[in-house]
mmCIF file of C-alpha atoms and ligand atoms in Angstrom:
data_model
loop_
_atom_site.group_PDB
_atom_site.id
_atom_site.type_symbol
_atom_site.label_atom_id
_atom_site.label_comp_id
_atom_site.label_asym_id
_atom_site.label_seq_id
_atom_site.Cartn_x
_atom_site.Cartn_y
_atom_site.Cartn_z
ATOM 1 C CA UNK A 1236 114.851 69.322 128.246
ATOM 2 C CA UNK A 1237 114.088 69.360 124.543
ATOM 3 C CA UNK A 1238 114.038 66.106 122.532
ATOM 4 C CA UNK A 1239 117.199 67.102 120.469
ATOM 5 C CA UNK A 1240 118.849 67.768 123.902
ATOM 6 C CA UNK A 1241 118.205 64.464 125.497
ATOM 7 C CA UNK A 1242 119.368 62.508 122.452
ATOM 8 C CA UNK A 1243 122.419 64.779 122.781
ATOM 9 C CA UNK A 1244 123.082 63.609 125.917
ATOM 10 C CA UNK A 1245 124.094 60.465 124.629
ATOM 11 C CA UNK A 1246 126.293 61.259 122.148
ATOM 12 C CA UNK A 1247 127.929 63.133 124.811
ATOM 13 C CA UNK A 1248 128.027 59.766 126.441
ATOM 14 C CA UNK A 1249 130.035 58.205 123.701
ATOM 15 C CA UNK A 1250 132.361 61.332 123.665
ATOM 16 C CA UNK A 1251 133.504 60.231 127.258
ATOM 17 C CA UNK A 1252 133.855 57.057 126.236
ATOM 18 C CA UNK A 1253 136.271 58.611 123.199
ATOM 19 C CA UNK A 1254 138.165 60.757 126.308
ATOM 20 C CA UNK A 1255 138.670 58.043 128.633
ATOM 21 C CA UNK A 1256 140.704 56.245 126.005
ATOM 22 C CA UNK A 1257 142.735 58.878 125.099
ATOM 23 C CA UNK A 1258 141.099 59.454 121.869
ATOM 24 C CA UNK A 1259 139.338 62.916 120.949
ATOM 25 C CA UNK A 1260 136.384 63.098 122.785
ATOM 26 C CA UNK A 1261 133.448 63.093 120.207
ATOM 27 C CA UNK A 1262 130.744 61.268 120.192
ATOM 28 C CA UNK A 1263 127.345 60.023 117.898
ATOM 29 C CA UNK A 1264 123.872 58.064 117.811
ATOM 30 C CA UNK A 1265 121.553 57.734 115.042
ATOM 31 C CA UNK A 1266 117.770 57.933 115.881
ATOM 32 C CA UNK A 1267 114.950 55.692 113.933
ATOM 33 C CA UNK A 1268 111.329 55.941 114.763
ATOM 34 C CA UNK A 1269 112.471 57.554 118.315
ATOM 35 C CA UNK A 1270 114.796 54.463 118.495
ATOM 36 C CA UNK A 1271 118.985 54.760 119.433
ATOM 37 C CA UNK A 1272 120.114 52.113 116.688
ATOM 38 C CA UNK A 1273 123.710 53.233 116.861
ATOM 39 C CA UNK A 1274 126.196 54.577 118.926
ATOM 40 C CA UNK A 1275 129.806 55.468 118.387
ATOM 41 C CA UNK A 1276 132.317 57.681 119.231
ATOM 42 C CA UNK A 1277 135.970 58.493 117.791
ATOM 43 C CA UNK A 1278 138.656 55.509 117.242
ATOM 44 C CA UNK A 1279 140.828 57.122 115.164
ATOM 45 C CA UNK A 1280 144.027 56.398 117.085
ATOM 46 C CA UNK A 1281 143.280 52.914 118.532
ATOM 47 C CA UNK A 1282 142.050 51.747 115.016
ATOM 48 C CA UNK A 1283 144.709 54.074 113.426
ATOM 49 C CA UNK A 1284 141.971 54.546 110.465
ATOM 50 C CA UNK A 1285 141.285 57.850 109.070
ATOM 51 C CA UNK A 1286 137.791 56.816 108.504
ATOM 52 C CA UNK A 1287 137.239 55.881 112.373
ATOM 53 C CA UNK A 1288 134.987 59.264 113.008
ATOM 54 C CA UNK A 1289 132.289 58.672 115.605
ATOM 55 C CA UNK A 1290 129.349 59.651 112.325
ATOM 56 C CA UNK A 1291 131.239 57.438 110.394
ATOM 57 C CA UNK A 1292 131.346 54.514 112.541
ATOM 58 C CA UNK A 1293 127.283 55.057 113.858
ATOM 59 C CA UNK A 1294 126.785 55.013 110.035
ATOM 60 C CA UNK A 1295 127.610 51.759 109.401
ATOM 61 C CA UNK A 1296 125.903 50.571 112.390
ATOM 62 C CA UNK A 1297 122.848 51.606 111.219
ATOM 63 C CA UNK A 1298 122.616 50.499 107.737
ATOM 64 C CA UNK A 1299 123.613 47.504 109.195
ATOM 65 C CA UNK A 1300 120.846 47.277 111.973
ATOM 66 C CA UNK A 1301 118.396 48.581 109.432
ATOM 67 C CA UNK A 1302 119.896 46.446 106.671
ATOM 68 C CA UNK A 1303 119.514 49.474 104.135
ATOM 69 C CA UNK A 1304 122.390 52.191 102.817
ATOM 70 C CA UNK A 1305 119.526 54.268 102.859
ATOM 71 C CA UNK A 1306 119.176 56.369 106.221
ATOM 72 C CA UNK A 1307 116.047 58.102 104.939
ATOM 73 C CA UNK A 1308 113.810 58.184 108.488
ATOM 74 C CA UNK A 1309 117.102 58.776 110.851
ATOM 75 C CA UNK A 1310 118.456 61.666 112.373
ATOM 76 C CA UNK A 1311 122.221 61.619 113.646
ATOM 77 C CA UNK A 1312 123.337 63.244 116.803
ATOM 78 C CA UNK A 1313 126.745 64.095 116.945
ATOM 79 C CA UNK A 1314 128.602 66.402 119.337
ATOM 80 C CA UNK A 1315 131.248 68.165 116.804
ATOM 81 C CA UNK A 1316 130.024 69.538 113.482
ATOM 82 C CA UNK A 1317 130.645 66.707 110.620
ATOM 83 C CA UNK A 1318 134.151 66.738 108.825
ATOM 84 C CA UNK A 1319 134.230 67.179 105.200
ATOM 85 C CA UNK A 1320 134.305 62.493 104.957
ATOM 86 C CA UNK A 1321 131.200 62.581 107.611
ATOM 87 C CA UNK A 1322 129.274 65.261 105.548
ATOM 88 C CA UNK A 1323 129.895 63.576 102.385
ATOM 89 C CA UNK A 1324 128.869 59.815 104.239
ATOM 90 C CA UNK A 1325 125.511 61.434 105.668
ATOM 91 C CA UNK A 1326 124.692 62.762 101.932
ATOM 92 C CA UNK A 1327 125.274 59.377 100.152
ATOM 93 C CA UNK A 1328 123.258 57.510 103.038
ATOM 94 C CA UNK A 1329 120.174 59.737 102.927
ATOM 95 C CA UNK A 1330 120.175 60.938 106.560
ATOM 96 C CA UNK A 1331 117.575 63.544 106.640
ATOM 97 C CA UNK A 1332 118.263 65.373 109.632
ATOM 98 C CA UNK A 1333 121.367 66.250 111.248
ATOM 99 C CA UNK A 1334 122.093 67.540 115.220
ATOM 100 C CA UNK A 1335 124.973 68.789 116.205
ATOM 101 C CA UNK A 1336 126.625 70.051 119.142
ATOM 102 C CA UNK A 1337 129.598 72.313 119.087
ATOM 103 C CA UNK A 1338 130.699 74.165 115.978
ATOM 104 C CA UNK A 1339 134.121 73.056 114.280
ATOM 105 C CA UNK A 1340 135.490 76.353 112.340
ATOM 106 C CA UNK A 1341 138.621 75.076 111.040
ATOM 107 C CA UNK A 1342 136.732 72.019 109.777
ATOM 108 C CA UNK A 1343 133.131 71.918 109.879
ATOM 109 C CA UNK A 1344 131.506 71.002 106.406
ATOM 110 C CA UNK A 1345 128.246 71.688 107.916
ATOM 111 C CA UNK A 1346 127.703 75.324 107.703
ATOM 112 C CA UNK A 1347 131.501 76.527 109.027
ATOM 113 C CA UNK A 1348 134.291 76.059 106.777
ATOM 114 C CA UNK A 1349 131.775 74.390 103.755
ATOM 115 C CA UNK A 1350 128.173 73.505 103.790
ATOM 116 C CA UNK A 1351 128.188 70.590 102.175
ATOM 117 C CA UNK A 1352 124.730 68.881 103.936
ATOM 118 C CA UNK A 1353 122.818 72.009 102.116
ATOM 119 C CA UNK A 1354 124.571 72.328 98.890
ATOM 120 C CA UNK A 1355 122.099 72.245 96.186
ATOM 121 C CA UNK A 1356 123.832 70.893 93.431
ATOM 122 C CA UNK A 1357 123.922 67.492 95.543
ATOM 123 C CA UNK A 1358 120.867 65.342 94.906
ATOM 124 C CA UNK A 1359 120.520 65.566 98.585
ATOM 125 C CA UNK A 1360 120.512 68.008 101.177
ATOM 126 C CA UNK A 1361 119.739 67.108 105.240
ATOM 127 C CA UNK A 1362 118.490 69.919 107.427
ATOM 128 C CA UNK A 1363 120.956 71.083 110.203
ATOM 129 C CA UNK A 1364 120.353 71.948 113.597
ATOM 130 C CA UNK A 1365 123.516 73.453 115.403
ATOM 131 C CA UNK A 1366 124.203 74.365 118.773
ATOM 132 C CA UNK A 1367 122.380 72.061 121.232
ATOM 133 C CA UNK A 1368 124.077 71.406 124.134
ATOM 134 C CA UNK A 1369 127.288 73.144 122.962
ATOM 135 C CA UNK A 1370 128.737 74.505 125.883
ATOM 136 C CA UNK A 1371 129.164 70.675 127.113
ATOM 137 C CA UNK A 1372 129.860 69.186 124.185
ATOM 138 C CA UNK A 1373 133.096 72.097 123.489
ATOM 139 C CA UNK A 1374 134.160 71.991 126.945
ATOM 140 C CA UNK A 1375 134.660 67.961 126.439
ATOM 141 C CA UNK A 1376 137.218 69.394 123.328
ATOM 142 C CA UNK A 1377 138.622 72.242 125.488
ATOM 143 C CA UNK A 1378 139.495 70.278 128.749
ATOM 144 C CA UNK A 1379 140.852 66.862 126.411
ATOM 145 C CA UNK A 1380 143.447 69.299 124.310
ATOM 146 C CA UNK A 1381 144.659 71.251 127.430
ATOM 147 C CA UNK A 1382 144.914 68.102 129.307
ATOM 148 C CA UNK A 1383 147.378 67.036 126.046
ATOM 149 C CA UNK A 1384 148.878 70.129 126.128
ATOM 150 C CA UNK A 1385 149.798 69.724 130.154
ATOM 151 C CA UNK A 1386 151.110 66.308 129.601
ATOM 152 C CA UNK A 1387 153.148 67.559 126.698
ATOM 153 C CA UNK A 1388 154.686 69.879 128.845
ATOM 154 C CA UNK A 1389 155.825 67.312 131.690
ATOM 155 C CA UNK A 1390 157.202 65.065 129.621
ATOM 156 C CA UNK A 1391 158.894 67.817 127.767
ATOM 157 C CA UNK A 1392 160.120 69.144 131.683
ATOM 158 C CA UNK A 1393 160.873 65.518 132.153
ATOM 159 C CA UNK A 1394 163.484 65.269 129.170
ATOM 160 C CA UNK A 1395 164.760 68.272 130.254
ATOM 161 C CA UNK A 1396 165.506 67.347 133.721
ATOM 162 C CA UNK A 1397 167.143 63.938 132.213
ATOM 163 C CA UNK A 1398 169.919 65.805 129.689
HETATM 164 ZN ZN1 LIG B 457 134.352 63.086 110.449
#
């Protein structure tokens, strides 16, 4: 196991956490001097915030531990490819290095849709690694939307049955 891949393997953590409460399974930790200083996953619906991303949550967490805006010696783990708000929170908080799991084409701003963590005329650009440990970090995404998808469809069978 690489050191990117065990990291991983706790963001992956927090995406269960994300699943078991019926919130989009995805997942992140930030990393200082080989140190887990933050770990989040998605709240979106329980907080019903916008801003409630797993990156965006393990952001604040560790400016707060560190007790700088400044990520400069972190690297964030995180098991969907940053949104266009995470990408644009890792640029203004320095983070250096960013790890993610599975790609998000129809809203990645990490190399997919936009690259926004390489664009040049930023002040600020953080290296991307994609791809580790994507197959389990997807299949989190895959099983969570069918599972939505089934339930849909019983409740919609449901309603059916009572007109
Ligand atoms: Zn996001």
């Amino acid at each position: 196991m690489t050191t990117d891949e065990y990291y991983m393997n706790f963001a992956i953590t927090e995406a269960e956490k994300a699943g078991a409460m019926g919130e989009v399974p995805i997942g992140a930790i930030i990393v200082y001097n080989d140190e887990i200083i933050a770990r989040a996953h998605n709240l979106r619906e329980q907080a019903q915030m916008p801003t409630a991303h797993a990156e965006h949550i393990a952001i604040e967490q560790a400016a707060a531990q560190i007790g700088s805006w400044r990520l400069e010696d972190c690297t964030l783990y995180v098991t969907l490819e940053p949104c266009v708000m995470c990408s644009g929170a890792i640029v203004m908080s320095r983070i250096p290095r960013v790890v993610y799991g599975a790609s998000d084409p129809k809203g990645g701003c990490a190399g997919s849709l936009m690259d926004l963590l390489q664009e040049a005329r930023f002040n600020h650009r953080a290296s991307v690694t994609a791809g580790i440990l994507e197959e389990q970090c997807g299949t989190l995404l895959k099983q969570f939307f069918k599972q939505l998808r089934n339930k849909k469809k019983i409740d919609q069978s449901a309603d059916n049955t009572n007109s």
